[in-house]
Amino acid sequence: MRNYWDYIKVEELLSLQGGFDNDESKLSNDEVVFIVVHQVYELWFKLILRELETARDLFRQNPVPDMKLANAATSLRRVVALFEQAVPHFRVMETLTTRDYLDFRDRLIPASGFQSAQMREIEILLGLDDNLRIPLGREGSYMAALRSSDGSASTALARVEQRRESGPSLKTVLYEWLARTPIDGPATQESADRFAKAFIAGHEKEIENRVRLAKQNALTADDIARLEERYRAEIRFAERFLRAEDEEGLDDEARAFRRRVRAAIVFLESYRELPRLAWPREVIDLVIAVEQQMIIWRQRHARMVERVIGRRTGTGGSAGVDYLDQTALRYRIFNDLWAVRTILLRKPSVPLLSHEDEYRFRVED
C-alpha cells in the first residue's frame, strides 16, 4: 500500500532537527527554528540546482534546438520563483531576538552558513569567477572553508569538487550559444561587427537628439555642458562595450568572441518582436531575473543577520554583515547582460535589418 507519509518520508524528515547531539529534547524552540529554516533553504537550493543543471545541459547542445528554448525558460522561471519564495523565510529567522540566538550561537563555532555546499554549487554552476570571491576569514580559499574543523576532507568539500568537475557553467554555454547567433545574416564575426557599427551610429544619433532637447530647456551653460559630457560618455561606453575594448588582458580571439556575444545580446533585445527571436530574448531576460533574485536574496540575508546579531564577527570567522554585503555587490556573473541595458535604443532608432524575413516563421506551401 502506498501512503503519503512513506512517499514524503515524513518520519525520517521530522527526525533530523536534533542538532550536533541528535537530540531535539535538549534544544530550545529557537534553536529548532534556526535548524528548520536552514534545512528548508537547503531543499530550495536542491531544486534550484536541478533546474540550473537542466538549463545548462540544454545549452551545451550545438545547435540548441529552437523548440527546446521554452524548456530552458521554464527551468529559469522556476529558479526565479524559488529565490522569491526563499526571501520571505528570513522573516521567520527574525522572530529570534538577539539574546535568543546568543543562547546557542557559540555552540556553532566554527560552523558557518558559508559552508553550505549547495550555495557554492549554485555559484559555480551559474559561472561565478573565482577571482571575484571574497575571503571568508581564516581560510585561504573558499574550498578550504569546506573542510572539516580538523582540516580533513568533508562531504561538503567532495560535493563542491564534484560540481567543479561536472562540466561548463551556464554562463559558458550560454555565451557560446550567443556567439553562434546569426546577426542580420550568417553567424560570422563580420556580421556581428557590421551590426555593432550600425548600432553605434544609431546610438550617436539618438544622443545628439537628446543634447538638442536639453539645450532647448531653460538650463544654464554649465548645466548644458555637464549634461552633454554625460551623453558623450554614454556614446564612448557603447563603443567600448560593443568593441570589447573595456576588457583588459584578452587576446584577439577572446576579444572577438566577446564582441559576438555582446552584439548578439543587443540584437536579441532590439528585435524581440520578430517571432524567431522571441524565445531567445525571453531566455536572456530570465537569466537576468535569476541573478537579480539571487542578489536580492543576498541583500535580504545581510539585513536579517544585522537585525539579529548586528555587526559581530561571523561564527565561521568572516566579517559578518560586511562580508554578506560585499557578496551582494561583487558577486555578479552576467555583467554583459546587465550592461546592455545602458545602451539599448528606442525602436525607431535601431538599425534596419537586411535579412529581417529570416527571423519570421516560414509558411510551408
Short mmCIF file of C-alpha atoms in Angstrom, two decimals:
data_model
loop_
_atom_site.label_atom_id
_atom_site.label_comp_id
_atom_site.label_asym_id
_atom_site.label_seq_id
_atom_site.Cartn_x
_atom_site.Cartn_y
_atom_site.Cartn_z
CA MET A 1 0.00 0.00 0.00
CA ARG A 2 1.25 3.47 -0.86
CA ASN A 3 0.88 6.20 1.75
CA TYR A 4 1.64 9.92 1.79
CA TRP A 5 3.98 9.56 4.78
CA ASP A 6 6.02 6.86 3.05
CA TYR A 7 6.32 8.85 -0.18
CA ILE A 8 7.35 12.08 1.57
CA LYS A 9 9.44 10.23 4.20
CA VAL A 10 7.72 12.22 6.93
CA GLU A 11 9.13 10.35 9.93
CA GLU A 12 12.70 10.48 8.60
CA LEU A 13 12.31 14.18 7.82
CA LEU A 14 10.97 15.04 11.26
CA SER A 15 13.83 13.22 12.96
CA LEU A 16 16.52 15.49 11.51
CA GLN A 17 16.25 18.50 13.83
CA GLY A 18 18.36 17.23 16.73
CA GLY A 19 21.46 19.34 16.12
CA PHE A 20 25.00 18.15 16.85
CA ASP A 21 23.85 15.68 19.55
CA ASN A 22 20.89 14.43 17.51
CA ASP A 23 18.62 15.02 20.49
CA GLU A 24 15.88 17.56 19.89
CA SER A 25 14.77 17.39 23.54
CA LYS A 26 17.94 19.26 24.53
CA LEU A 27 17.22 22.16 22.18
CA SER A 28 15.16 25.30 22.69
CA ASN A 29 12.38 26.23 20.30
CA ASP A 30 14.64 28.99 18.99
CA GLU A 31 17.40 26.59 18.03
CA VAL A 32 14.95 24.22 16.34
CA VAL A 33 13.62 27.20 14.34
CA PHE A 34 17.20 28.00 13.30
CA ILE A 35 17.78 24.42 12.15
CA VAL A 36 14.48 24.02 10.31
CA VAL A 37 14.80 27.28 8.38
CA HIS A 38 18.27 26.33 7.18
CA GLN A 39 17.10 22.84 6.23
CA VAL A 40 14.29 24.38 4.18
CA TYR A 41 16.85 26.57 2.40
CA GLU A 42 18.93 23.54 1.53
CA LEU A 43 15.85 21.90 0.00
CA TRP A 44 15.16 25.02 -2.08
CA PHE A 45 18.82 25.01 -3.16
CA LYS A 46 18.48 21.38 -4.25
CA LEU A 47 15.59 22.30 -6.56
CA ILE A 48 17.47 25.34 -7.90
CA LEU A 49 20.48 23.17 -8.76
CA ARG A 50 18.33 20.68 -10.64
CA GLU A 51 16.73 23.40 -12.76
CA LEU A 52 20.01 25.20 -13.46
CA GLU A 53 21.61 21.93 -14.48
CA THR A 54 18.73 21.20 -16.84
CA ALA A 55 19.08 24.63 -18.47
CA ARG A 56 22.86 24.31 -18.65
CA ASP A 57 22.71 20.90 -20.31
CA LEU A 58 20.25 22.19 -22.90
CA PHE A 59 22.63 24.97 -23.92
CA ARG A 60 25.53 22.51 -24.14
CA GLN A 61 23.93 21.23 -27.35
CA ASN A 62 25.19 22.60 -30.65
CA PRO A 63 22.94 23.64 -32.17
CA VAL A 64 20.46 24.31 -29.41
CA PRO A 65 17.03 23.16 -30.69
CA ASP A 66 14.78 26.22 -31.03
CA MET A 67 11.80 24.26 -29.75
CA LYS A 68 13.69 23.46 -26.51
CA LEU A 69 14.16 27.10 -25.52
CA ALA A 70 10.73 27.05 -23.88
CA ASN A 71 12.02 24.25 -21.63
CA ALA A 72 15.02 26.37 -20.64
CA ALA A 73 12.69 29.26 -19.89
CA THR A 74 10.57 27.00 -17.69
CA SER A 75 13.62 25.97 -15.65
CA LEU A 76 14.89 29.52 -15.26
CA ARG A 77 11.43 30.82 -14.37
CA ARG A 78 11.20 28.18 -11.65
CA VAL A 79 14.59 29.24 -10.26
CA VAL A 80 13.31 32.82 -10.05
CA ALA A 81 10.21 31.61 -8.20
CA LEU A 82 12.31 29.54 -5.79
CA PHE A 83 14.50 32.50 -4.84
CA GLU A 84 11.40 34.67 -4.50
CA GLN A 85 9.94 32.07 -2.14
CA ALA A 86 13.19 31.81 -0.17
CA VAL A 87 13.47 35.52 0.63
CA PRO A 88 10.44 35.75 2.99
CA HIS A 89 11.79 32.87 5.07
CA PHE A 90 14.25 35.28 6.66
CA ARG A 91 11.24 36.77 8.44
CA VAL A 92 10.94 33.54 10.43
CA MET A 93 14.57 33.90 11.49
CA GLU A 94 13.83 37.45 12.63
CA THR A 95 11.42 36.10 15.26
CA LEU A 96 14.60 35.24 17.17
CA THR A 97 15.75 38.10 19.38
CA THR A 98 19.45 38.79 19.73
CA ARG A 99 19.53 37.20 23.16
CA ASP A 100 17.57 34.16 21.95
CA TYR A 101 20.18 33.48 19.29
CA LEU A 102 23.16 34.20 21.54
CA ASP A 103 21.97 31.47 23.92
CA PHE A 104 23.12 28.81 21.42
CA ARG A 105 25.27 30.69 18.89
CA ASP A 106 28.65 29.87 20.43
CA ARG A 107 27.94 26.16 20.03
CA LEU A 108 28.01 26.67 16.27
CA ILE A 109 31.60 28.00 16.11
CA PRO A 110 33.39 27.43 13.72
CA ALA A 111 30.42 26.27 11.63
CA SER A 112 29.05 28.84 9.20
CA GLY A 113 26.35 29.24 6.60
CA PHE A 114 29.26 29.81 4.21
CA GLN A 115 29.77 26.05 4.41
CA SER A 116 26.54 25.45 2.50
CA ALA A 117 27.96 23.30 -0.26
CA GLN A 118 24.83 23.71 -2.36
CA MET A 119 25.09 27.52 -2.37
CA ARG A 120 28.68 27.19 -3.56
CA GLU A 121 27.42 24.76 -6.21
CA ILE A 122 24.84 27.28 -7.40
CA GLU A 123 27.57 29.92 -7.77
CA ILE A 124 29.80 27.50 -9.68
CA LEU A 125 27.02 26.25 -11.93
CA LEU A 126 25.98 29.80 -12.79
CA GLY A 127 29.59 30.73 -13.55
CA LEU A 128 30.90 32.94 -10.71
CA ASP A 129 34.55 33.81 -11.39
CA ASP A 130 36.81 32.59 -8.58
CA ASN A 131 38.75 35.86 -8.82
CA LEU A 132 35.69 37.70 -7.53
CA ARG A 133 35.40 35.64 -4.36
CA ILE A 134 35.85 37.46 -1.06
CA PRO A 135 37.99 35.71 1.57
CA LEU A 136 35.80 34.39 4.35
CA GLY A 137 38.28 34.93 7.16
CA ARG A 138 40.90 32.49 8.29
CA GLU A 139 40.74 30.23 5.21
CA GLY A 140 42.99 30.72 2.23
CA SER A 141 40.21 29.92 -0.21
CA TYR A 142 36.52 29.16 -0.24
CA MET A 143 37.37 25.49 -0.80
CA ALA A 144 39.42 25.41 2.42
CA ALA A 145 36.36 26.65 4.32
CA LEU A 146 34.54 23.50 3.25
CA ARG A 147 36.95 21.21 5.09
CA SER A 148 36.09 19.79 8.48
CA SER A 149 37.25 21.76 11.54
CA ASP A 150 40.28 19.44 11.86
CA GLY A 151 41.29 20.12 8.25
CA SER A 152 40.18 16.79 6.87
CA ALA A 153 38.04 16.31 3.79
CA SER A 154 34.28 16.59 4.19
CA THR A 155 31.13 15.65 2.32
CA ALA A 156 30.63 19.35 1.55
CA LEU A 157 34.12 19.58 0.02
CA ALA A 158 33.54 16.42 -2.04
CA ARG A 159 30.21 17.78 -3.29
CA VAL A 160 31.73 21.08 -4.45
CA GLU A 161 34.77 19.39 -6.00
CA GLN A 162 32.43 17.14 -7.97
CA ARG A 163 30.44 20.18 -9.12
CA ARG A 164 33.62 21.93 -10.29
CA GLU A 165 34.43 18.90 -12.43
CA SER A 166 30.89 18.34 -13.72
CA GLY A 167 31.19 20.42 -16.86
CA PRO A 168 30.99 24.03 -18.03
CA SER A 169 28.94 26.68 -16.28
CA LEU A 170 25.64 28.04 -17.52
CA LYS A 171 27.43 31.29 -18.38
CA THR A 172 29.98 29.48 -20.54
CA VAL A 173 27.47 27.55 -22.62
CA LEU A 174 25.05 30.49 -22.80
CA TYR A 175 27.79 32.75 -24.16
CA GLU A 176 28.83 30.10 -26.68
CA TRP A 177 25.21 29.89 -27.82
CA LEU A 178 25.00 33.68 -28.13
CA ALA A 179 28.26 33.78 -30.11
CA ARG A 180 26.63 31.49 -32.70
CA THR A 181 23.67 33.84 -33.19
CA PRO A 182 23.12 34.76 -36.86
CA ILE A 183 23.04 38.55 -36.65
CA ASP A 184 21.27 40.00 -39.71
CA GLY A 185 22.85 37.35 -41.85
CA PRO A 186 25.24 34.46 -41.21
CA ALA A 187 26.75 33.83 -37.77
CA THR A 188 30.10 35.40 -38.58
CA GLN A 189 32.40 37.93 -37.00
CA GLU A 190 31.86 40.23 -39.95
CA SER A 191 28.07 40.24 -39.48
CA ALA A 192 28.41 40.91 -35.75
CA ASP A 193 30.86 43.77 -36.24
CA ARG A 194 28.79 45.30 -39.05
CA PHE A 195 25.70 45.28 -36.85
CA ALA A 196 27.63 46.76 -33.92
CA LYS A 197 28.91 49.58 -36.11
CA ALA A 198 25.38 50.39 -37.33
CA PHE A 199 24.05 50.25 -33.78
CA ILE A 200 26.72 52.67 -32.53
CA ALA A 201 25.75 55.06 -35.33
CA GLY A 202 22.13 54.86 -34.21
CA HIS A 203 23.24 55.49 -30.64
CA GLU A 204 25.13 58.60 -31.69
CA LYS A 205 22.07 60.00 -33.50
CA GLU A 206 19.84 59.39 -30.50
CA ILE A 207 22.31 61.06 -28.15
CA GLU A 208 22.59 64.05 -30.48
CA ASN A 209 18.81 64.40 -30.34
CA ARG A 210 18.87 64.32 -26.53
CA VAL A 211 21.54 67.00 -26.45
CA ARG A 212 19.39 69.22 -28.69
CA LEU A 213 16.39 68.72 -26.41
CA ALA A 214 18.49 69.61 -23.38
CA LYS A 215 19.64 72.85 -24.98
CA GLN A 216 16.03 73.86 -25.62
CA ASN A 217 15.26 73.78 -21.91
CA ALA A 218 15.98 76.64 -19.55
CA LEU A 219 19.36 75.35 -18.40
CA THR A 220 22.50 77.28 -17.61
CA ALA A 221 25.53 76.96 -19.88
CA ASP A 222 27.28 74.89 -17.19
CA ASP A 223 24.28 72.59 -16.89
CA ILE A 224 24.27 72.02 -20.64
CA ALA A 225 28.00 71.33 -20.67
CA ARG A 226 27.73 68.79 -17.87
CA LEU A 227 24.76 67.07 -19.47
CA GLU A 228 26.41 66.99 -22.86
CA GLU A 229 29.52 65.37 -21.36
CA ARG A 230 27.38 62.73 -19.70
CA TYR A 231 25.74 61.91 -23.01
CA ARG A 232 29.11 61.82 -24.78
CA ALA A 233 30.27 59.40 -22.09
CA GLU A 234 27.33 57.15 -22.95
CA ILE A 235 28.47 57.05 -26.58
CA ARG A 236 32.03 56.21 -25.53
CA PHE A 237 30.70 53.46 -23.27
CA ALA A 238 28.62 51.98 -26.09
CA GLU A 239 31.59 51.99 -28.45
CA ARG A 240 33.99 50.42 -25.94
CA PHE A 241 31.41 47.87 -24.85
CA LEU A 242 30.45 46.65 -28.32
CA ARG A 243 34.11 46.55 -29.38
CA ALA A 244 35.06 44.78 -26.13
CA GLU A 245 37.68 47.46 -25.52
CA ASP A 246 36.71 47.68 -21.86
CA GLU A 247 38.16 44.23 -21.19
CA GLU A 248 41.86 44.04 -20.39
CA GLY A 249 44.07 41.03 -20.95
CA LEU A 250 42.07 39.46 -23.78
CA ASP A 251 43.84 38.04 -26.80
CA ASP A 252 42.43 38.73 -30.27
CA GLU A 253 40.34 35.56 -30.36
CA ALA A 254 38.80 36.12 -26.92
CA ARG A 255 38.04 39.76 -27.72
CA ALA A 256 36.36 38.80 -31.00
CA PHE A 257 34.28 36.19 -29.15
CA ARG A 258 33.18 38.81 -26.62
CA ARG A 259 32.19 41.17 -29.45
CA ARG A 260 29.96 38.48 -30.97
CA VAL A 261 28.34 37.74 -27.61
CA ARG A 262 27.60 41.39 -26.88
CA ALA A 263 26.33 42.09 -30.38
CA ALA A 264 24.03 39.08 -30.05
CA ILE A 265 22.56 40.32 -26.76
CA VAL A 266 21.88 43.75 -28.27
CA PHE A 267 20.43 42.13 -31.39
CA LEU A 268 18.02 39.92 -29.44
CA GLU A 269 16.90 42.78 -27.22
CA SER A 270 16.45 45.20 -30.13
CA TYR A 271 14.33 42.97 -32.38
CA ARG A 272 12.45 40.89 -29.83
CA GLU A 273 9.18 41.34 -31.77
CA LEU A 274 10.48 39.10 -34.56
CA PRO A 275 9.00 35.61 -33.98
CA ARG A 276 12.21 33.56 -34.10
CA LEU A 277 13.92 35.93 -31.65
CA ALA A 278 11.15 35.97 -29.04
CA TRP A 279 12.19 32.84 -27.13
CA PRO A 280 15.93 33.60 -27.22
CA ARG A 281 15.21 37.06 -25.83
CA GLU A 282 12.91 35.56 -23.15
CA VAL A 283 15.74 33.28 -22.03
CA ILE A 284 18.15 36.21 -21.74
CA ASP A 285 15.65 38.17 -19.69
CA LEU A 286 15.09 35.22 -17.36
CA VAL A 287 18.83 34.78 -16.80
CA ILE A 288 18.93 38.38 -15.57
CA ALA A 289 15.87 37.71 -13.41
CA VAL A 290 17.65 34.73 -11.82
CA GLU A 291 20.70 36.81 -10.95
CA GLN A 292 18.55 39.70 -9.74
CA GLN A 293 16.65 37.44 -7.34
CA MET A 294 19.88 35.91 -6.09
CA ILE A 295 21.23 39.40 -5.35
CA ILE A 296 18.01 40.26 -3.52
CA TRP A 297 18.37 37.04 -1.51
CA ARG A 298 21.92 38.00 -0.51
CA GLN A 299 20.86 41.52 0.46
CA ARG A 300 17.92 40.24 2.50
CA HIS A 301 20.20 37.72 4.21
CA ALA A 302 22.55 40.52 5.25
CA ARG A 303 19.72 42.62 6.70
CA MET A 304 18.38 39.64 8.65
CA VAL A 305 21.81 38.97 10.14
CA GLU A 306 22.30 42.63 11.03
CA ARG A 307 18.89 42.77 12.69
CA VAL A 308 19.52 39.67 14.81
CA ILE A 309 23.22 39.97 15.76
CA GLY A 310 24.39 43.35 14.50
CA ARG A 311 27.90 43.52 13.07
CA ARG A 312 29.58 40.78 15.07
CA THR A 313 32.24 38.55 13.61
CA GLY A 314 30.61 35.55 11.93
CA THR A 315 30.71 32.13 13.55
CA GLY A 316 32.99 30.99 10.74
CA GLY A 317 35.38 33.92 11.22
CA SER A 318 34.06 36.17 8.47
CA ALA A 319 33.38 39.90 8.79
CA GLY A 320 29.70 39.02 9.24
CA VAL A 321 27.32 41.57 7.75
CA ASP A 322 30.14 43.39 5.95
CA TYR A 323 31.10 40.14 4.21
CA LEU A 324 27.49 39.44 3.21
CA ASP A 325 27.01 42.97 1.87
CA GLN A 326 30.16 42.66 -0.25
CA THR A 327 28.96 39.41 -1.83
CA ALA A 328 25.72 41.14 -2.90
CA LEU A 329 27.72 43.94 -4.53
CA ARG A 330 30.59 41.99 -6.10
CA TYR A 331 29.25 38.56 -6.97
CA ARG A 332 27.98 39.45 -10.43
CA ILE A 333 28.10 36.81 -13.14
CA PHE A 334 26.18 38.02 -16.20
CA ASN A 335 27.65 41.52 -16.38
CA ASP A 336 27.25 41.79 -20.15
CA LEU A 337 23.52 41.13 -19.95
CA TRP A 338 23.14 43.92 -17.40
CA ALA A 339 25.40 46.39 -19.22
CA VAL A 340 23.42 46.12 -22.46
CA ARG A 341 20.54 47.95 -20.73
CA THR A 342 22.66 51.10 -20.72
CA ILE A 343 22.97 51.25 -24.50
CA LEU A 344 19.67 49.93 -25.87
CA LEU A 345 17.80 52.24 -28.25
CA ARG A 346 14.19 53.16 -28.85
CA LYS A 347 12.59 51.02 -31.52
CA PRO A 348 12.60 53.81 -34.17
CA SER A 349 16.37 54.24 -33.70
CA VAL A 350 17.55 50.65 -34.16
CA PRO A 351 19.22 49.86 -37.50
CA LEU A 352 17.06 48.44 -40.27
CA LEU A 353 17.74 44.76 -40.95
CA SER A 354 18.71 43.47 -44.37
CA HIS A 355 17.55 39.92 -43.62
CA GLU A 356 14.50 40.53 -41.43
CA ASP A 357 12.43 37.82 -43.11
CA GLU A 358 14.87 35.16 -41.89
CA TYR A 359 13.66 35.79 -38.34
CA ARG A 360 10.00 35.24 -39.19
CA PHE A 361 8.26 31.88 -39.27
CA ARG A 362 8.04 30.38 -42.73
CA VAL A 363 4.70 29.22 -44.04
CA GLU A 364 5.15 25.99 -45.96
CA ASP A 365 3.25 25.55 -49.22
#
